């Protein structure tokens, strides 16, 4: 591994030598939610961090500071194309620089252990090799733009239930071969400038204090020379965290570092040399991103500008997985009339919830995308089924601004906002506003309904609120937190406060005023509340009847089904894999009315598709990012091929071999060992709905030959269809004789190739040595397993076309 350049190290040492203990410990603690303090005396700028991973939110958690929103990480992995992931990283570096961000809090490389994991949309795959390849390319791309990354969450934050306290009990083999493997691969090949340690414990020790995994494995064995930042609020104990290799405790200003760390050194509980090591890591990061005077940044010339919207659209269509396409229903033949249905066709769910949220300047829904792509008069739209049964942040139809007033009612500033959410954390306030001066914020403007009926308005947040719609005050009272939870104001469900009969197309004034008065004991200064809204409830049966009528009248029906923000998000796991609301009923009814029914699944991670054999085609589009609807039109009309292959097995929950996400007595036991994902499905002898690696595209492929020379497998494939295409040639390694301790086969390599109709292409796949190794728990080291294997090349784990025996 290349080491840090000597002049950079010299600058780091020189800067360190000029710092006293109090300043050093201050540098290891967030000064606010996202930044470290600047130290002008040594020429050090303030380091700014931001989420990650589909965009760069910046230090403002609000829609008035928009960001490009790429497709979900599951989508990026579904493209099985490291170079595309690298290009995503280059764009994100550009976004980071535009927003003054030096470190992107990404990528998320935890594994899809149980399909119930609520945050799976934010990780790549159930397979550690694929995760490592995509993650490494992403890190390489971001860092090539001079911006740091923090590979997260180290390690085993594979579910959300009790994530702050859960102790994941993981056998050493599984830990090494599965959960640590992507981190190891990324550290080895992409040299990330940071990692983020997880909230959870592993085998009894919380990850922000895990000396063995951080100091011995990550830094010692793998040679990681970057910074280790805590997940937000994860650091709990000053001395234990420092001894466990944690460099930065976030967020500030109240952390276990800073003055508490200086005090621990003075009391003899922590050696100052250990503090120096952490400061070195921070200064090295600062040097790399160009924040330390006298040190040459890692990148002096940022890459050429990337068109974010174009790249978002390209990644989306490359990620869409066509899992079923009877009678070549897709692409749609020109001139056909289309009946589009589904709430998500109009209000697309483009990204998942939680810290990964960014606010794109625009989003293209399937309805927008198809309207633009199809000839006029050939497309109809019906809602069909609406799974969003709850209030959501006011957006569609609202035009709002935020008026900030002082205690005398004088206007001190007006902030723009593109939706009903206000979230000003720390000193992130509109220009000209200070916490001391700010007394009230009024979200005010108009709402133009698109449906006639009773609209519900609600308020999310704690404190005093006044809500008026169309000139009538409906609520003027105090909302108190249900429990003592610091995130309550941000994450608690909005309360319904007004029900108002409105007419479609007729604008009405709305106003929500909040008196800014932080609850006693809350030290982080924040203004956080939302105006929420819900469309009039329509009779669900009537909605389906309407959709069926439209489907019957059209040549093809396209049904968009989706999960909601209450199904897939950071902060909680799923309880089932069903599509919420009446969406399954909608698909069945439409499919019964029109044999040419195409279902588009807008979900970040697996859902059950119980009707999948009753419809003509099924296209999985993940959370497709801001340009999702445009990409969907590209793919449905056949302008482009859907390029994705499943990065994770899709199957029914009842059949899934590993599902548990709820700890018992604080422990979540990974008793299945190395058998997760397809490894577990194979062992259980069960057939999922759609296997790992599956995806059809718009052409067909013949596997003509495979040869093995040394560690290189060369596979020749021929495009036997009628249009050009891209094939993801997958190479699996299978022990020739079954071995109960090892999976039946596992992904050992892959390569994408393109060919015109009738042409051949050669995929060259280099098998890593690690593909033949297991972690030996007795010697605590990797062990190369000699013997006979089959190298199996094919289109998915279930569709293997060519086998070559090898003995190693
Ligand atoms: C998440 C991290 C994220 C951090 C900062 C945490 O809740 O787990 O992934 O980077 O918040 O937003």
Tab-separated table of C-alpha atoms and ligand atoms in Angstrom, residues 34 51 57 61 105 119 122 152-153 157 163 196 199 231-232 355 570, ligand 1:
chain	number	residue	atom	x	y	z
A	34	UNK	CA	-21.079	18.629	11.289
A	51	UNK	CA	-24.122	12.628	4.628
A	57	UNK	CA	-26.709	17.237	1.930
A	61	UNK	CA	-30.867	19.864	6.613
A	105	UNK	CA	-20.134	10.231	5.472
A	119	UNK	CA	-31.911	0.530	6.115
A	122	UNK	CA	-28.579	2.382	1.938
A	152	UNK	CA	-19.502	2.888	7.539
A	153	UNK	CA	-20.693	1.511	9.832
A	157	UNK	CA	-24.731	-2.438	11.804
A	163	UNK	CA	-29.026	-0.146	17.233
A	196	UNK	CA	-17.189	5.537	10.897
A	199	UNK	CA	-23.448	2.285	17.353
A	231	UNK	CA	-21.427	7.460	14.444
A	232	UNK	CA	-23.454	10.410	15.673
A	355	UNK	CA	-29.629	10.552	7.553
A	570	UNK	CA	-33.030	4.463	9.036
B	1	LIG	C1	-26.250	7.493	10.930
B	1	LIG	C2	-24.996	7.747	10.115
B	1	LIG	C3	-24.934	9.197	9.703
B	1	LIG	C4	-24.997	10.069	10.947
B	1	LIG	C5	-24.938	11.544	10.645
B	1	LIG	C6	-26.402	8.478	12.072
B	1	LIG	O1	-27.648	8.382	12.662
B	1	LIG	O2	-26.244	6.164	11.430
B	1	LIG	O3	-24.958	6.906	8.991
B	1	LIG	O4	-23.780	9.450	8.954
B	1	LIG	O5	-26.203	9.808	11.643
B	1	LIG	O6	-26.116	11.965	10.046
